[in-house]
């Protein structure tokens, strides 16, 4: 049975330019998304007993890319964006640690496969908040999502 995989497409953000001093928010979000997807893939490999060196390498590559994106953000992102990225970093780091304990056969109470899967699939509200902070920082947040105001 093959490993579950989600196609991320090209989300490097290389085509767009962020305002001066804000870095590449699309690339940042893509790095976090890739790490979350690889964590989910790896969790499934652990659950099925199919962990192989390539699966671990894929996870570690994504993990290092996310940490690089976070390091850049610490220097360039606004405080509201950084707060959301920090919260997501903590969530994903905890999920990584719990997944490794599960792989080792030493999960703590509340860290079963099902609970870990629910954690990784249940970060949608947190993800929306992170994306919203980035969009607001770029001036395309909820206030500017609607039709343009009509003058008198």
Coordinates of N, CA and C in Angstrom, one line a residue, residues 88 123-133:
X88 N 1.3 28.3 15.5 CA 1.3 27.2 14.6 C 2.6 26.4 14.8
X123 N -6.6 21.6 12.9 CA -5.9 22.9 13.0 C -6.5 23.9 12.1
X124 N -7.6 23.6 11.5 CA -8.2 24.5 10.5 C -8.5 25.9 11.0
X125 N -9.0 26.1 12.2 CA -9.3 27.4 12.8 C -8.0 28.2 13.0
X126 N -7.0 27.4 13.5 CA -5.7 28.1 13.7 C -5.0 28.5 12.4
X127 N -5.2 27.6 11.4 CA -4.7 27.9 10.0 C -5.4 29.1 9.4
X128 N -6.7 29.2 9.6 CA -7.4 30.4 9.1 C -6.9 31.7 9.8
X129 N -6.7 31.6 11.1 CA -6.2 32.8 11.8 C -4.8 33.2 11.3
X130 N -3.9 32.2 11.0 CA -2.6 32.5 10.5 C -2.7 33.2 9.2
X131 N -3.5 32.6 8.3 CA -3.6 33.1 6.9 C -4.3 34.5 7.0
X132 N -5.3 34.7 7.9 CA -5.9 36.0 8.0 C -4.9 37.1 8.5
X133 N -4.0 36.7 9.4 CA -3.1 37.7 9.8 C -2.1 38.1 8.7

